[in-house]
Each structure stands twice: as C-alpha cells, then as structure tokens.
PDB file of C-alpha atoms in Angstrom:
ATOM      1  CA  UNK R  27       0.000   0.000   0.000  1.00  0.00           C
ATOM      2  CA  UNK R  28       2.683   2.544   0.924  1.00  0.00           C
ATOM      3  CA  UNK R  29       4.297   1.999  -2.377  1.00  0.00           C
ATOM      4  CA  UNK R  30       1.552   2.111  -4.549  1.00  0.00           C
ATOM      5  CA  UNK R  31       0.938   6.008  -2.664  1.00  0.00           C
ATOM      6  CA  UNK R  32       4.388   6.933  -2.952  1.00  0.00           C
ATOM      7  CA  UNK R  33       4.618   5.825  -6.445  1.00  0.00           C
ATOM      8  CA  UNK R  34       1.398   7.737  -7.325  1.00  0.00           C
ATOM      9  CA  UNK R  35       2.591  11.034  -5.627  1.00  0.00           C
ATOM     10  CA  UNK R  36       5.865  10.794  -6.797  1.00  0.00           C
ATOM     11  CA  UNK R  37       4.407  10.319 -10.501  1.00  0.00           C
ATOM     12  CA  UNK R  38       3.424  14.169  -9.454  1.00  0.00           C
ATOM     13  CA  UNK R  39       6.413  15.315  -8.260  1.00  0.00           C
ATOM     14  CA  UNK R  40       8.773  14.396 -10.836  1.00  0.00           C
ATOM     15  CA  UNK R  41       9.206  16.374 -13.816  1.00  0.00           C
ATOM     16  CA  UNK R  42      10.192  16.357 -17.443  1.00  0.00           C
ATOM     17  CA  UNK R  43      11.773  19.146 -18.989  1.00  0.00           C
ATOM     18  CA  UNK R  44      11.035  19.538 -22.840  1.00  0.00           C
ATOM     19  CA  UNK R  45      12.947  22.139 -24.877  1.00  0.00           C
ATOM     20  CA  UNK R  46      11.815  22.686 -28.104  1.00  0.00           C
ATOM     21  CA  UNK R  47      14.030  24.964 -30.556  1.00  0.00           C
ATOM     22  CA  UNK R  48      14.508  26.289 -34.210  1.00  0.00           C
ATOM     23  CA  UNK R  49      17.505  27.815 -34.719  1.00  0.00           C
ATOM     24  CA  UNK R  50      18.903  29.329 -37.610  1.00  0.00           C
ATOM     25  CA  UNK R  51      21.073  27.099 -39.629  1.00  0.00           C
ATOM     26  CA  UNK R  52      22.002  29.029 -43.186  1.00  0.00           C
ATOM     27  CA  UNK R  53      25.313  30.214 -42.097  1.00  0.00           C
ATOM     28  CA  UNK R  54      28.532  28.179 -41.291  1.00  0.00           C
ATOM     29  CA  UNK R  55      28.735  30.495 -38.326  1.00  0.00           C
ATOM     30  CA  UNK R  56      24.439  29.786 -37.342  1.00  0.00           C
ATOM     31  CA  UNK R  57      24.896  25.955 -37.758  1.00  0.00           C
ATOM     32  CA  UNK R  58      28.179  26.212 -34.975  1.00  0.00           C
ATOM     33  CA  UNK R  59      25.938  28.092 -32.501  1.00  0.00           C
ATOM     34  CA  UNK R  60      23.183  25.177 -33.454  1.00  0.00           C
ATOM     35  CA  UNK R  61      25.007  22.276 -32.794  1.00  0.00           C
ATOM     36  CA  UNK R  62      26.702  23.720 -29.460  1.00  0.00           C
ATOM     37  CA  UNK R  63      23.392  24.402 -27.974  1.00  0.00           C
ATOM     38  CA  UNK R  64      22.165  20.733 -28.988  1.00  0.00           C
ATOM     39  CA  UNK R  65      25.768  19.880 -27.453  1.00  0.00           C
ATOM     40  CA  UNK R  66      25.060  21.401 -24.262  1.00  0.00           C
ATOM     41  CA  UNK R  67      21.754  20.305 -23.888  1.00  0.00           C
ATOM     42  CA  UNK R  68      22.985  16.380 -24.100  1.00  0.00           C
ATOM     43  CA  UNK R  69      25.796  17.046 -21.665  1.00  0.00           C
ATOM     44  CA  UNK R  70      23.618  17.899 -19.423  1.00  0.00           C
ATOM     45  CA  UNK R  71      21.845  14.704 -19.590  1.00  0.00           C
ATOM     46  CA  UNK R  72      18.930  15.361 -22.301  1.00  0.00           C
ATOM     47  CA  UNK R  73      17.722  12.767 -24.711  1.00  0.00           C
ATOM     48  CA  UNK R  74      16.689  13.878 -28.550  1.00  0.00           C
ATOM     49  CA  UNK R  75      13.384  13.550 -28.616  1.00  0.00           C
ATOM     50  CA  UNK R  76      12.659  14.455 -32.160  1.00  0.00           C
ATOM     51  CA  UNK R  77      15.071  16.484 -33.798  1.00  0.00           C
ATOM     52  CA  UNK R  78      14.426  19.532 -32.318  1.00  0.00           C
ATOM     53  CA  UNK R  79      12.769  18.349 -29.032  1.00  0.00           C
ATOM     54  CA  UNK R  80      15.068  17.418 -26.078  1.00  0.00           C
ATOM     55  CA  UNK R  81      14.123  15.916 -22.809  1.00  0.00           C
ATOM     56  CA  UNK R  82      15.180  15.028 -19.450  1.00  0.00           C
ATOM     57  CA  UNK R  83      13.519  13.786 -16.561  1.00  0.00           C
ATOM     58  CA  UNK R  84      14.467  15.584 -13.345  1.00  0.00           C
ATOM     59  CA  UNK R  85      13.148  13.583  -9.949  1.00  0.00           C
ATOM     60  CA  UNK R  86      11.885  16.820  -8.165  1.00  0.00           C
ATOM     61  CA  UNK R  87      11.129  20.298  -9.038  1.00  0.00           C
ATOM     62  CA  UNK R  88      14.268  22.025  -7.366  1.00  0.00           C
ATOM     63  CA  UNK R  89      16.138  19.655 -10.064  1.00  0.00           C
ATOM     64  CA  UNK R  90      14.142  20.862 -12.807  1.00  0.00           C
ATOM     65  CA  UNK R  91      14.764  24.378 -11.865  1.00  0.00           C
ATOM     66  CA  UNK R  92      18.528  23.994 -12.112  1.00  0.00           C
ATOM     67  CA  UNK R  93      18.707  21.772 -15.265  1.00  0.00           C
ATOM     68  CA  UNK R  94      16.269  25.148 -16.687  1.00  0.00           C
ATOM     69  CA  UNK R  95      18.652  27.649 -15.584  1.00  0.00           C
ATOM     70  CA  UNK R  96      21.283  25.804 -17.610  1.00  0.00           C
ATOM     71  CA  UNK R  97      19.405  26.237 -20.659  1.00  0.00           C
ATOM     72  CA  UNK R  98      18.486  30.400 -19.855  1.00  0.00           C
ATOM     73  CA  UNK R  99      22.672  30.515 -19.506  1.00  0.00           C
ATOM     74  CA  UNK R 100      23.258  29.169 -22.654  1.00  0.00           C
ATOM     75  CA  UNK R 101      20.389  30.438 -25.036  1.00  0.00           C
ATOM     76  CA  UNK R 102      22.163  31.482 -28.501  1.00  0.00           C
ATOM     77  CA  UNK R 103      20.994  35.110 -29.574  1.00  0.00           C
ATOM     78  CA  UNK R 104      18.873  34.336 -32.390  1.00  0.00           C
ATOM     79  CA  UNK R 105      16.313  31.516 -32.880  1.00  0.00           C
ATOM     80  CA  UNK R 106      12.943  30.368 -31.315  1.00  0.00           C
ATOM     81  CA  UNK R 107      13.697  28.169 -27.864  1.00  0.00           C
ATOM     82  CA  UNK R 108      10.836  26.901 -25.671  1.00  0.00           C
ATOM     83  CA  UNK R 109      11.512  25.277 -22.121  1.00  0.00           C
ATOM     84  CA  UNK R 110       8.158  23.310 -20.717  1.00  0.00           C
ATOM     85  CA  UNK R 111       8.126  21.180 -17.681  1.00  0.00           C
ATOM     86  CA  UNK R 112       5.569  18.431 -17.175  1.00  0.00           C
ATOM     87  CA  UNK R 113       5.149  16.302 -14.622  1.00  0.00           C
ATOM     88  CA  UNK R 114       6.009  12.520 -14.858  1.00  0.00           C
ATOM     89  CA  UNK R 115       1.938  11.390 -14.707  1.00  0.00           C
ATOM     90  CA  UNK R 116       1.452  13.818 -17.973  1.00  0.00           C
ATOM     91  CA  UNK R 117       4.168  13.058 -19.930  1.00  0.00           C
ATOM     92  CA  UNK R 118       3.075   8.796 -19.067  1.00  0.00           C
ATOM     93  CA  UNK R 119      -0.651   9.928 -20.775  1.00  0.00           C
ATOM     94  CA  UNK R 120       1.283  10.872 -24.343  1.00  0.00           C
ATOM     95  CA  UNK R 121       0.405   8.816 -27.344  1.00  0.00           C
ATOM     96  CA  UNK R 122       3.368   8.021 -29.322  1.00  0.00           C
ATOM     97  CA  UNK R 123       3.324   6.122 -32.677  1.00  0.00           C
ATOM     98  CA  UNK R 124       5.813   4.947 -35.326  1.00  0.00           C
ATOM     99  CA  UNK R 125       3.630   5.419 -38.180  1.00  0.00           C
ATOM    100  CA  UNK R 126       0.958   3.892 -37.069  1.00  0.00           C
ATOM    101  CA  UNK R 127       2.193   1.595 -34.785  1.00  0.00           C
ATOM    102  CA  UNK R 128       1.983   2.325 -31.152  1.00  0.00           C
ATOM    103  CA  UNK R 129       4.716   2.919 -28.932  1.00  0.00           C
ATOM    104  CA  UNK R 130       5.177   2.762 -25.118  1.00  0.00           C
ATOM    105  CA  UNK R 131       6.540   6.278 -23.548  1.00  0.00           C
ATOM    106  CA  UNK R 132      10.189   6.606 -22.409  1.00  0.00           C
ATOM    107  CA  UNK R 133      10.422   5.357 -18.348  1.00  0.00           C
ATOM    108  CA  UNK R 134      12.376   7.087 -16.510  1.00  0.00           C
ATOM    109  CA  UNK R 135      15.728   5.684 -15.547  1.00  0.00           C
ATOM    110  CA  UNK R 136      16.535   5.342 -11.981  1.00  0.00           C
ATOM    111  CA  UNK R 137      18.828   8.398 -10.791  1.00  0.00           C
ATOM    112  CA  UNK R 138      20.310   8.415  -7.594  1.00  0.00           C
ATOM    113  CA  UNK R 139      20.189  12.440  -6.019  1.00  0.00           C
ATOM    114  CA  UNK R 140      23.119  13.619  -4.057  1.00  0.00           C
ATOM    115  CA  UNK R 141      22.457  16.219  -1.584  1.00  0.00           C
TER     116      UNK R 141
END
C-alpha cells in the first residue's frame, strides 16, 4: 500500500523538462551556434526527442529548476527556444506512434540524487 501512494505522488512530483528549438542554420557560423546548444543540452543529460525536441527527466522540481537555468545561460541570440516542464503522470498519458504503430513512452531511468 505505501508503495503504490508513494509511487502515485511521486508520478506528481517528478518532472520532465522539454525544450523545443529552431535555430537558424544558413550560415557556417548559425549551424556552430546550433550544434553547441544541442551539445550542451545532451551534456547535461537530455535525450533527442525528435530532432528539435530534447528531454530530461528531473526527480523533483528544485532539479528541474537547475537543469532550466542551464538552458536560460546558454540560449544562442537568435532563434525560437521553448523550455516546458511536465510532470512525470502527464508526460506517461502521451500517445506516441511509429507510423501507425503504437509505442510505449520513455520510463524514466533510476537516478540516484546527491544532496
């Protein structure tokens, strides 16, 4: 029982951050600043989503917060970014299909918090 309630709370409390971007590419200089941002995003532990979606799942909200403040340090000057944070119960409710086959959603991976 006090699994089940923890599990379903926690499903709550946990977070995914989604950033969503189009940046411009034309330029050798544009598609530099492109692929740095996309670089820092992964070092900082986000998956590719689609190509211009990354995500990461972040266990609480104070997490979350820091992994967002990253990506406010290191927005490039031009280009469209978006930074959404969902919480782990949401992001389990998305349909996802490979053309029309259904697909079960990411699960998080265990992540062990030092304090």
């Amino acid at each position: 029982m006090y699994d089940e309630h923890y599990t379903r709370l926690n499903q709550y409390r946990s977070l995914w951050i989604l950033v969503f971007f189009d940046l411009p590419t034309e330029t050798r200089k544009e598609r530099k600043i492109a692929s740095n941002f996309r670089k820092r995003l992964l070092d900082d532990g986000f998956s590719m989503f689609q190509f211009s979606i990354y995500m990461r799942f972040c266990a609480s909200r104070e997490n979350a917060e820091v992994h967002s403040k990253r990506i406010k340090n290191s927005l490039p000057e031009h280009g469209k970014i978006g930074v959404m944070q969902i919480t782990d119960k949401q992001f389990g409710m998305m349909e996802l299909f490979y053309g029309k086959k259904p697909v079960e959603t990411e699960k998080p991976s265990q992540q062990l918090e030092l304090f």
